[in-house]
CSV table of C-alpha atoms and ligand atoms in Angstrom, one decimal:
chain,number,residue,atom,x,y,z
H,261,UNK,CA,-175.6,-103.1,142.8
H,262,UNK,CA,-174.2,-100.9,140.0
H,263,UNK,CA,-175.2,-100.3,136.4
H,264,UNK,CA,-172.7,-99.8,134.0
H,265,UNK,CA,-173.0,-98.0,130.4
H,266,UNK,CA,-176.6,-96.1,130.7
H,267,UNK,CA,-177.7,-93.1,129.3
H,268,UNK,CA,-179.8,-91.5,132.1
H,269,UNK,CA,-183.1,-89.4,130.8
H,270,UNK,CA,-181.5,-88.5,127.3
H,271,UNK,CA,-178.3,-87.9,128.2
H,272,UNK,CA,-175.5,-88.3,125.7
H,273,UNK,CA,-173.0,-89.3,127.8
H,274,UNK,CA,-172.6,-93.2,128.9
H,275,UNK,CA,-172.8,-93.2,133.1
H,276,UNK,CA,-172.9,-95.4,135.8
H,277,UNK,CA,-175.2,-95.4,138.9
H,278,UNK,CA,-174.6,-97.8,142.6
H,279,UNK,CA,-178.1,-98.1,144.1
H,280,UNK,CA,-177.6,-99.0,147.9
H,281,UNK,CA,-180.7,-100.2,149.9
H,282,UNK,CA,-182.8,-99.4,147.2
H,283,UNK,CA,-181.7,-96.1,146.5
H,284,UNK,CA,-179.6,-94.0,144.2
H,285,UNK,CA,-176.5,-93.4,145.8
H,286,UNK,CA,-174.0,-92.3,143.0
H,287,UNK,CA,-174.3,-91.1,139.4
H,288,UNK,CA,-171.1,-91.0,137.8
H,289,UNK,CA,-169.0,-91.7,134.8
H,290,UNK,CA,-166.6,-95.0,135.1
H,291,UNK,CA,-167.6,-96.4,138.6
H,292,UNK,CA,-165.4,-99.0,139.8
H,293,UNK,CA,-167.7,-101.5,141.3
H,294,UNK,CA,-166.5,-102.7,144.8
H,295,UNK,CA,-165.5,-106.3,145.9
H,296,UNK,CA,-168.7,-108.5,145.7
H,297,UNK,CA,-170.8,-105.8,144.3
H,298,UNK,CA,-172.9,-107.2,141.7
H,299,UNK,CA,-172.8,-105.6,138.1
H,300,UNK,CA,-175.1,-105.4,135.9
H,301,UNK,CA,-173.9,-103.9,132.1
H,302,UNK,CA,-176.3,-101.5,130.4
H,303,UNK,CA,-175.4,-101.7,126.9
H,304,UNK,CA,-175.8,-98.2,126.6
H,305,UNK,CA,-179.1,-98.3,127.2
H,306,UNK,CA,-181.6,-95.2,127.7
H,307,UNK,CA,-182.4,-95.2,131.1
H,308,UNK,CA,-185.9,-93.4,132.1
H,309,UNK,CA,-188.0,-93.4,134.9
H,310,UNK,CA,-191.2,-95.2,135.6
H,311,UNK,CA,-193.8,-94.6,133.3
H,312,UNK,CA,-197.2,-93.4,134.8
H,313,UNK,CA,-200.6,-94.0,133.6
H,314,UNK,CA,-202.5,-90.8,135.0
H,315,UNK,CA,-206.0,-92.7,133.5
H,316,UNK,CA,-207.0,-95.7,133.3
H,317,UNK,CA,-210.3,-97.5,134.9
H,318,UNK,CA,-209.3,-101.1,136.2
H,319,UNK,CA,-212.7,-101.9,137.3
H,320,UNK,CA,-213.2,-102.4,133.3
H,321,UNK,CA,-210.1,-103.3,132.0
H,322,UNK,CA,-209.7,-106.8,130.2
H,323,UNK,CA,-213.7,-107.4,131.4
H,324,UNK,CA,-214.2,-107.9,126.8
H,325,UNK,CA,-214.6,-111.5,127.2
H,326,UNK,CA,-217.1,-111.4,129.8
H,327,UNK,CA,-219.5,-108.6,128.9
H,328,UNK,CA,-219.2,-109.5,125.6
H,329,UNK,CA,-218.7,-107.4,122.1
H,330,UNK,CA,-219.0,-104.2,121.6
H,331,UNK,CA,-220.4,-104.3,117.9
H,332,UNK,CA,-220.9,-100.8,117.0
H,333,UNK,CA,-217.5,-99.5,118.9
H,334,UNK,CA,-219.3,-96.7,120.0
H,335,UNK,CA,-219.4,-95.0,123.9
H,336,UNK,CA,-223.0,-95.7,123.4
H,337,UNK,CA,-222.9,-99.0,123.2
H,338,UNK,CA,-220.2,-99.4,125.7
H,339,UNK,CA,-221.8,-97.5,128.4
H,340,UNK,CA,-225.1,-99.7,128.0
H,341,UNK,CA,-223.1,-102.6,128.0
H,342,UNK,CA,-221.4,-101.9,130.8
H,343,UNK,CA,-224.4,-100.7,132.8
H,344,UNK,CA,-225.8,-104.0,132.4
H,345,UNK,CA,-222.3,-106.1,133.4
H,346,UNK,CA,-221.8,-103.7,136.5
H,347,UNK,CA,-225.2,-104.8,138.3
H,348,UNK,CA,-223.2,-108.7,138.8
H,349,UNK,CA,-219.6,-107.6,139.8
H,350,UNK,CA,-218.4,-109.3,142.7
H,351,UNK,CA,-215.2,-108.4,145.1
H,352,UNK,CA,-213.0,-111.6,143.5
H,353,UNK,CA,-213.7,-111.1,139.6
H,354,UNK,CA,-212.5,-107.3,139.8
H,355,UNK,CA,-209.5,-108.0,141.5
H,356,UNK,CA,-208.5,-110.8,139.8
H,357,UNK,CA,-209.1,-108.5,136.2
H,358,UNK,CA,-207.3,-105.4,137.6
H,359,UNK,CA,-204.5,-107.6,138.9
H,360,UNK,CA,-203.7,-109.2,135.3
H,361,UNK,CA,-203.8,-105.5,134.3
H,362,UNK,CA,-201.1,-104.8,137.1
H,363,UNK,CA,-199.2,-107.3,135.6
H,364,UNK,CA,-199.4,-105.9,131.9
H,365,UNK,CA,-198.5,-102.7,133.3
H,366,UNK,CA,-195.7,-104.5,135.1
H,367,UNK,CA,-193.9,-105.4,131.8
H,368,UNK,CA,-194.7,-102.5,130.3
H,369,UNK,CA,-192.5,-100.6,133.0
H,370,UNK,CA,-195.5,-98.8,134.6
H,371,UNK,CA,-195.0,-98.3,138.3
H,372,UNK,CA,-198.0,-95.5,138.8
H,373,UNK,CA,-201.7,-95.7,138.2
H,374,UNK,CA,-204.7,-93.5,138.5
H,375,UNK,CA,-207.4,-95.9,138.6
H,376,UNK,CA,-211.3,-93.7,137.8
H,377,UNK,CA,-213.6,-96.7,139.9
H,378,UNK,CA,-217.0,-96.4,139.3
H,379,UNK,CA,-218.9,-95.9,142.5
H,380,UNK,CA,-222.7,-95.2,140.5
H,381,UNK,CA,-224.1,-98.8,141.5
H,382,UNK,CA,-222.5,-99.4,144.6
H,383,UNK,CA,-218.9,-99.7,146.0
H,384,UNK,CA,-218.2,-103.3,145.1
H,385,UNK,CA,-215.6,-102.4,142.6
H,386,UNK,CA,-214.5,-99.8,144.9
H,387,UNK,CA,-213.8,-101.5,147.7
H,388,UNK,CA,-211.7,-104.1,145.6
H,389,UNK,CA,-209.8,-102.3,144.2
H,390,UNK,CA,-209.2,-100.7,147.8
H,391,UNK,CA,-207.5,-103.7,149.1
H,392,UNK,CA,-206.0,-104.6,146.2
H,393,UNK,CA,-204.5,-101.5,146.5
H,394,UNK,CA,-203.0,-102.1,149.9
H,395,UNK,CA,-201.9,-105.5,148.8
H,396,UNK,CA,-199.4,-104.5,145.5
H,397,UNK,CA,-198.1,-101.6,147.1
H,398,UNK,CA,-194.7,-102.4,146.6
H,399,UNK,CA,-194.8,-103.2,143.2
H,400,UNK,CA,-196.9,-100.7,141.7
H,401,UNK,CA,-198.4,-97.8,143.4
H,402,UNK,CA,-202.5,-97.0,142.7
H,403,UNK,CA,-204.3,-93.8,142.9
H,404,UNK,CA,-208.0,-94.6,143.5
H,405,UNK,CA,-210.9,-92.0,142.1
H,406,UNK,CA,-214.2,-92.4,143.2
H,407,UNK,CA,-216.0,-92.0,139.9
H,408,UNK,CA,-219.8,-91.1,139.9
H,409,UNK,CA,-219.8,-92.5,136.1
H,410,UNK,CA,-223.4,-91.9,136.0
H,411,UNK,CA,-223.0,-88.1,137.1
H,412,UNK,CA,-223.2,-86.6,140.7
H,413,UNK,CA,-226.7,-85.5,140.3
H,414,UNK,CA,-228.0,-89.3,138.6
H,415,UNK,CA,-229.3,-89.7,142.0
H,416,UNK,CA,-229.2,-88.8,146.3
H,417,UNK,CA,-227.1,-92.4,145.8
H,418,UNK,CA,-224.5,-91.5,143.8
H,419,UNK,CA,-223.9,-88.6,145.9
H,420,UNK,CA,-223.9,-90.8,148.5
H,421,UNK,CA,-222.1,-93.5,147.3
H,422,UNK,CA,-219.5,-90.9,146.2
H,423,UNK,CA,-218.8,-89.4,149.8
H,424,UNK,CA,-218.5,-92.9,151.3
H,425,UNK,CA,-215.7,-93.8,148.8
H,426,UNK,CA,-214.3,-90.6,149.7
H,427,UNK,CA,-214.4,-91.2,152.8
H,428,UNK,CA,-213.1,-94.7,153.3
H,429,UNK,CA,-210.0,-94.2,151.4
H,430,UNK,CA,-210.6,-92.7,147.9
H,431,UNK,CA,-207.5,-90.3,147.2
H,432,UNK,CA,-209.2,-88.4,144.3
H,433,UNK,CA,-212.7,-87.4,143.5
H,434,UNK,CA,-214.1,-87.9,140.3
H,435,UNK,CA,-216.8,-86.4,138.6
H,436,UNK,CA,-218.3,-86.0,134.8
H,437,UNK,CA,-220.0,-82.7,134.3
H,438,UNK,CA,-220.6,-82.9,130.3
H,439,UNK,CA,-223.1,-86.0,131.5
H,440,UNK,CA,-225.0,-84.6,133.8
H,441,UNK,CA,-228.9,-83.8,132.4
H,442,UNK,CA,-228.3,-80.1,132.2
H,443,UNK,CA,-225.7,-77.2,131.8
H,444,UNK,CA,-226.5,-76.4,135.1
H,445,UNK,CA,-226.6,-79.5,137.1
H,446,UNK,CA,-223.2,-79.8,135.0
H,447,UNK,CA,-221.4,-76.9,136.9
H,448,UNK,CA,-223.1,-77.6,140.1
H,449,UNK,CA,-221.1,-81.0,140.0
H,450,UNK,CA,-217.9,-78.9,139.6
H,451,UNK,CA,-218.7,-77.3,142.6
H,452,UNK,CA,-219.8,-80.4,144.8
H,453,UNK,CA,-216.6,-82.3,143.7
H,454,UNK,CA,-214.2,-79.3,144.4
H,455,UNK,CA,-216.0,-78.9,148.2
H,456,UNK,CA,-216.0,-82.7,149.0
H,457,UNK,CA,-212.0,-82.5,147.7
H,458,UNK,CA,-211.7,-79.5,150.6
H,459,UNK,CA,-214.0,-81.0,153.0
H,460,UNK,CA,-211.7,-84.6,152.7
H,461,UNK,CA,-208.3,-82.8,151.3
H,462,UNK,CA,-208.1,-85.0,148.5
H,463,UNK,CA,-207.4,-84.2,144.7
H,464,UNK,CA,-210.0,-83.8,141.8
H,465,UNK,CA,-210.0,-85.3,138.4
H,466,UNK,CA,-212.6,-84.9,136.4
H,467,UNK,CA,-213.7,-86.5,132.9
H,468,UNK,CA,-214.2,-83.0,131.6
H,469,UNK,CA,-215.9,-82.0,128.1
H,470,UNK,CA,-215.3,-85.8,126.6
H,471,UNK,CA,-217.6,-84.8,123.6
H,472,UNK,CA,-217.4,-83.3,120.2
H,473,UNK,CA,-220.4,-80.4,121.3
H,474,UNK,CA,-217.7,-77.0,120.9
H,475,UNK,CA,-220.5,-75.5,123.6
H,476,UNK,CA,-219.5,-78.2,126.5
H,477,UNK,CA,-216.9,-75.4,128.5
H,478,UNK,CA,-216.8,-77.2,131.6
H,479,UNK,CA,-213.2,-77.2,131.8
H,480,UNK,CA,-212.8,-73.0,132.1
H,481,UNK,CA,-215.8,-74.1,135.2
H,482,UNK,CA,-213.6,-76.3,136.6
H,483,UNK,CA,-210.2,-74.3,136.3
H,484,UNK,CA,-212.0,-71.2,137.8
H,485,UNK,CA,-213.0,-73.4,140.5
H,486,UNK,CA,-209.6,-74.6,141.0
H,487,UNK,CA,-208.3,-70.9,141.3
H,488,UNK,CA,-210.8,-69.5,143.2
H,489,UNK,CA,-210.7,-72.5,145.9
H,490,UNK,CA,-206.9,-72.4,146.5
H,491,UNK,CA,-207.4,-76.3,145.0
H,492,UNK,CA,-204.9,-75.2,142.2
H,493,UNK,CA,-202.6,-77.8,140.6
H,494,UNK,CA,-204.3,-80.4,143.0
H,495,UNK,CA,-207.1,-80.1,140.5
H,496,UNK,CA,-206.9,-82.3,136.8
H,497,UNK,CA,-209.6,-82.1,133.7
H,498,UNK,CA,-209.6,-85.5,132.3
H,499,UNK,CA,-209.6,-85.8,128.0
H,500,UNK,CA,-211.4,-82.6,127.3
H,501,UNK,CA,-211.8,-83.4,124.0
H,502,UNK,CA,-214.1,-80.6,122.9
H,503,UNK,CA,-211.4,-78.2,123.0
H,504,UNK,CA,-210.4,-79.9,119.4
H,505,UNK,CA,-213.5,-78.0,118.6
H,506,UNK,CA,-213.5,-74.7,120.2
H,507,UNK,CA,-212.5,-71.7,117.9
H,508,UNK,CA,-208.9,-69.8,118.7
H,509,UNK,CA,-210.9,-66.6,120.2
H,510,UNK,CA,-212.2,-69.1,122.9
H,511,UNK,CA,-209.4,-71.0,123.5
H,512,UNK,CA,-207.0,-67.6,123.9
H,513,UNK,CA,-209.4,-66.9,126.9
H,514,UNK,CA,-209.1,-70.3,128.2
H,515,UNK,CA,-206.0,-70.7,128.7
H,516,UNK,CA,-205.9,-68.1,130.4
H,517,UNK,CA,-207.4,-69.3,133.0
H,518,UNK,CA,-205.7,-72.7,132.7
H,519,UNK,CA,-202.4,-70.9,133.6
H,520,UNK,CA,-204.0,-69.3,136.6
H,521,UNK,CA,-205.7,-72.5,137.7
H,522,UNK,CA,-202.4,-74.4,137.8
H,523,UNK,CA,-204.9,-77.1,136.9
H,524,UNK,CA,-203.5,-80.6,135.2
H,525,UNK,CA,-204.8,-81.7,131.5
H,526,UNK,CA,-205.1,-85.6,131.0
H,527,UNK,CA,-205.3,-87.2,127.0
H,528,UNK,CA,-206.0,-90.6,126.6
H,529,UNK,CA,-205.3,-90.8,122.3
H,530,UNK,CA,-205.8,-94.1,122.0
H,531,UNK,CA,-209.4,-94.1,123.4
H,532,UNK,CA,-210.7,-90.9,122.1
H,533,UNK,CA,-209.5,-91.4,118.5
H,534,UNK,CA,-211.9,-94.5,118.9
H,535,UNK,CA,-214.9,-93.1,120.4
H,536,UNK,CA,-215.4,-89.6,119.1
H,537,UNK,CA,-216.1,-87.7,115.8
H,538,UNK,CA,-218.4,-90.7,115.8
H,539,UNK,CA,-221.4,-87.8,114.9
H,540,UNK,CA,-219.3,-86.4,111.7
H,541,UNK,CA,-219.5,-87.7,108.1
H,542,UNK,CA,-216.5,-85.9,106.8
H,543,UNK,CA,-214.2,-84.5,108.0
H,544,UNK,CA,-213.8,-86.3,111.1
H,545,UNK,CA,-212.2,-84.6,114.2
H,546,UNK,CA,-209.1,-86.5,115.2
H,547,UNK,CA,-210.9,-86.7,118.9
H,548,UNK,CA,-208.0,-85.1,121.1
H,549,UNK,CA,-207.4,-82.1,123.3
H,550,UNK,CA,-204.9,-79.7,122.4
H,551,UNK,CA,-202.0,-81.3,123.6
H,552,UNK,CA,-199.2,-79.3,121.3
H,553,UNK,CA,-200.8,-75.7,122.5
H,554,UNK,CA,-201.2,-76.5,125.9
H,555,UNK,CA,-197.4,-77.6,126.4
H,556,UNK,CA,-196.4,-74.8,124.6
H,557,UNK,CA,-198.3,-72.6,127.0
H,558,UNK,CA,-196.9,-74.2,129.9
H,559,UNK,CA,-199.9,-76.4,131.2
H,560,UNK,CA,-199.0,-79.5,132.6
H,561,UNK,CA,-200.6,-82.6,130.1
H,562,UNK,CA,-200.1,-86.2,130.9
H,563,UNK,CA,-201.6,-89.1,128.9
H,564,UNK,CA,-203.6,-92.3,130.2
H,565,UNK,CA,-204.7,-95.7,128.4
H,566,UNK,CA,-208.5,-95.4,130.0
H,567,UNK,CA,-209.3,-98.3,128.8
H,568,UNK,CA,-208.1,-102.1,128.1
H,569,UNK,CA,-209.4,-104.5,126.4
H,570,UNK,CA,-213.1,-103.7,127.5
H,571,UNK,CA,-216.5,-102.3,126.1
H,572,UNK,CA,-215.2,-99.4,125.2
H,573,UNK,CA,-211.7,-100.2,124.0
H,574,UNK,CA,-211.2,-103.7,122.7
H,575,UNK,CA,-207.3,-103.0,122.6
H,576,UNK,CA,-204.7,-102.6,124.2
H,577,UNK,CA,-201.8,-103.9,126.8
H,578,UNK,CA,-200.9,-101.7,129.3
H,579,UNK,CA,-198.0,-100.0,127.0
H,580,UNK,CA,-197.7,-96.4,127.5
H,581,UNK,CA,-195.3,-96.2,124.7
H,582,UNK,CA,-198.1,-97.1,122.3
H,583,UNK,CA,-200.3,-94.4,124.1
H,584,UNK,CA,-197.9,-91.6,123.6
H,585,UNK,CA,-197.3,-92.8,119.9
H,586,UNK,CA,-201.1,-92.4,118.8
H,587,UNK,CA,-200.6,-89.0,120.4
H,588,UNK,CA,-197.2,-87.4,118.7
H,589,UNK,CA,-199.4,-88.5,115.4
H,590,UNK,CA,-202.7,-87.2,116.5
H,591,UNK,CA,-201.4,-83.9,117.8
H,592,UNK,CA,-198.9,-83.3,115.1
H,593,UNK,CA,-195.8,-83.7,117.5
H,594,UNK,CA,-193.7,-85.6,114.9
H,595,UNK,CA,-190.3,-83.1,114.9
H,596,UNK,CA,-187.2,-85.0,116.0
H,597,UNK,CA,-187.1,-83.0,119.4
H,598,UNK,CA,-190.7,-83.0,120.0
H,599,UNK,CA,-190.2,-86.6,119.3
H,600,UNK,CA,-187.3,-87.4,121.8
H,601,UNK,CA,-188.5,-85.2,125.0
H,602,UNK,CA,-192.1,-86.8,124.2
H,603,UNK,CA,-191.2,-89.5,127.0
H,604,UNK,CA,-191.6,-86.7,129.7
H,605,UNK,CA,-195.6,-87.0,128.8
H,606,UNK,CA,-195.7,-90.5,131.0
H,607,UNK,CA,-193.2,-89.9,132.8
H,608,UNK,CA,-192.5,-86.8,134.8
H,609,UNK,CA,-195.9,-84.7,133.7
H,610,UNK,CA,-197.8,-88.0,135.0
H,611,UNK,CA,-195.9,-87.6,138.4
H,612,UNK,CA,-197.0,-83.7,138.1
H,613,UNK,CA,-200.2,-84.5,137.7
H,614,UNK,CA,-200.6,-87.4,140.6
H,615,UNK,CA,-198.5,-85.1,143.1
H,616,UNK,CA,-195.7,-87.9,143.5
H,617,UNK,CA,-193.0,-85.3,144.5
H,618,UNK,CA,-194.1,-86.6,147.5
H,619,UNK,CA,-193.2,-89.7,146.7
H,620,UNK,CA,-189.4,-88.5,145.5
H,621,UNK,CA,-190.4,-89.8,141.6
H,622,UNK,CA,-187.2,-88.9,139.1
H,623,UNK,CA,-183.9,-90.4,138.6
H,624,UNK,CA,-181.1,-88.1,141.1
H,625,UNK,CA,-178.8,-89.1,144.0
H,626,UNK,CA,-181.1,-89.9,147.4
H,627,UNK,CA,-184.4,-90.8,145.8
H,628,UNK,CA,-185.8,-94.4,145.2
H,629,UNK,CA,-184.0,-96.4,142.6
H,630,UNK,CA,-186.9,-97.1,140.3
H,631,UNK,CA,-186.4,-97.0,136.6
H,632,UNK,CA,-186.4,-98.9,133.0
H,633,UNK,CA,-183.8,-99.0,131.2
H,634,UNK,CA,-184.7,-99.6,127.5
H,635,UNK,CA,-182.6,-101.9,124.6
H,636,UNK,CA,-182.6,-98.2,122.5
H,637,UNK,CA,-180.1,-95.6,122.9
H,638,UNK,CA,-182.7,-92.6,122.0
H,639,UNK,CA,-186.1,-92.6,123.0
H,640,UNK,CA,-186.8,-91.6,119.2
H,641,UNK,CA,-185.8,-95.3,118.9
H,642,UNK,CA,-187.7,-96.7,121.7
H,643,UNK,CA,-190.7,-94.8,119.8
H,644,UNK,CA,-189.8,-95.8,116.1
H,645,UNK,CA,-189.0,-99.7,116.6
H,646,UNK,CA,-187.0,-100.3,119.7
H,647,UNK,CA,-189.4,-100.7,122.8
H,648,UNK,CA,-188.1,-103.8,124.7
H,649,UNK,CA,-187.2,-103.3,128.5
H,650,UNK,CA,-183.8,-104.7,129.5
H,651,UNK,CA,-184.3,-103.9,133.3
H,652,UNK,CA,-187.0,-102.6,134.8
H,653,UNK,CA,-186.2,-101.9,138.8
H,654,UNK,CA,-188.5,-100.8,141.6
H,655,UNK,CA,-186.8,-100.0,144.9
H,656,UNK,CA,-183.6,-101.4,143.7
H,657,UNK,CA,-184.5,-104.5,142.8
H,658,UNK,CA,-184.8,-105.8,139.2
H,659,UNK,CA,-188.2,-106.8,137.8
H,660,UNK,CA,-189.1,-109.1,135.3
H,661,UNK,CA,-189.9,-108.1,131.9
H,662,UNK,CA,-191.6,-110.3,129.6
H,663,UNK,CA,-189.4,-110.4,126.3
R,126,FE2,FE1,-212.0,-92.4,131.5
């Protein structure tokens, strides 16, 4: 197959690219194609690679309609509601919700997930999305965290639960230390997550400081942790939110420590502009990390959805562009460059962040044809007004888009 008239990951220049057996086998200006080679013209088209979502939790996504409303819109509320929902789960009504997620993703031209899974209750949910998993494989590949919701030290079961997931297949380990009853039990979790990752070699991602309280400093825990265990950049720190509040002294001595860790950040804007400042009158905090500052300092940040359509985010279809948007304006990233290399955020920093090198994610000569190529010319246009897919292709072959 060869595309005609693309401009590959920003790049002025129209080019054409022959994709062989499902992989890139020539990037170059006017290609001729050869005799029964079939063409495909890219109307000089931005061509990108696979978005990744490096957050989301498919055991709740699009579950609104049958756990009913959220009336306050508050994590409160959505955590009791959920609670309550969780007990009833069963193996066929998770999967067939997280694989009409897939398929939002799908259109959306998202090829990678990290899926948090609860594993508090029991492994239900787990063990769904497990085989699930297995069984989408070549349309969209699914990182699977085993996520003690309710914190590591709820109960000997969570623990428990939480080492089995591990165990049979999980390939990160989640945790939530800003949850857990005390400071204390808090960094304990840290360290129980980080040894369980060593004991399995697995990766850590952790919902990390998701509160507006400027004292919840698990993060520089966890990033210490990442350091001092050799973990490294195997190691992420999910929303950290409360960074929004921590004064510049602090922060200065934080990142520190973030550069040494290697350690991944993860934002999810459109859910955290939703469920915190929710204990401020006025002013209320805007509810993200500090995306801006920690890109500028060289840390790896990637964004995530979290949530669809479910207790705690009644929005939402699976498109990352909409993500990144509510970020740019939430982290005052609105300059023409910031806004035309912001596509790097869920793309390449997602790949970072889920370790897919190993997977030969990016758009070169020799790796895996798999790539959207979008109606705009600019990805400031795909951001401003311009966000339909003309091709989205996963190991050379073309997927369909919904319109
Ligand atoms: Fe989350």
């Amino acid at each position: 197959m060869l595309i005609k008239n693309i401009r590959i990951e920003h790049v002025d220049n129209l080019q054409d690219m022959r994709i062989e057996n499902g992989i890139i086998c020539e990037i170059m200006q006017d290609v001729k194609a050869k005799e029964g080679e079939s063409v495909i013209d890219g109307q000089g088209g931005l061509l990108l690679p696979p978005f990744v979502d490096s957050h989301v939790h498919l055991d709740t996504c699009l579950s609104l309609d049958v756990t009913g409303p959220n009336q306050s819109g508050t994590l409160f509320e959505g955590i009791r509601i959920w609670s309550q929902y969780r007990k009833n789960l069963s193996k066929e009504e998770v999967q067939e919700r997280a694989m009409r997620t897939i398929r939002l993703y799908q259109n959306r031209g998202v090829q990678y997930i990290r899926s948090h899974v609860d594993i508090s209750n029991d492994l239900t949910a787990f063990k769904a999305l497990l085989e699930l998993k297995k069984q989408v494989a070549d349309r969209m590949e699914i990182q699977l965290v085993a996520f003690p919701q309710d914190g590591v030290f709820a109960s000997e079961q969570v623990r428990k639960n939480l080492e089995e997931a591990v165990s049979m297949g999980a390939d990160v380990v989640g945790g939530i230390p800003h949850f857990e009853l005390t400071r204390e039990h808090g960094e304990q979790s840290v360290r129980f997550v980080a040894e369980l990752a060593r004991k399995y070699d697995k990766l850590v991602d952790m919902h990390c400081d998701e509160i507006d309280d400027e004292q919840s400093r698990f993060l520089e825990v966890l990033a210490a942790q990442a350091y001092e265990s050799g973990l490294g950049n195997k190691v992420s720190a999910s929303h950290t939110t409360a960074m929004h509040s921590y004064n510049g002294a602090y922060c200065d001595k934080l990142f520190r420590v973030l550069k040494m860790s290697g350690i991944n950040i993860i934002a999810n804007p459109l859910v955290n502009v939703n469920l915190q400042g929710r204990f401020d009158t006025y002013p209320k905090r805007r509810g993200i990390t500090r995306v801006k500052e920690l890109l500028e300092n060289g840390i790896n940040v990637s964004l995530g959805h979290d949530d669809i359509y479910d207790p705690f985010y009644p929005m939402g279809d699976g498109n990352m562009v909409e993500v990144l948007s509510m970020g740019l304006h939430l982290c005052h990233m609105m300059g023409y460059g910031e806004l035309n290399d912001s596509w790097r955020m869920i793309t390449y920093n997602g790949a970072k962040t889920l370790h897919l090198e190993e997977t030969d994610y990016g758009i070169a000569v020799g790796k895996p044809a798999n790539f959207n190529i979008f109606k705009a010319q600019s990805f400031f246009e795909v951001l401003r007004s311009e966000r339909e897919i003309l091709w989205g292709v996963r190991k050379g072959k073309l997927i369909k888009c919904e319109k």
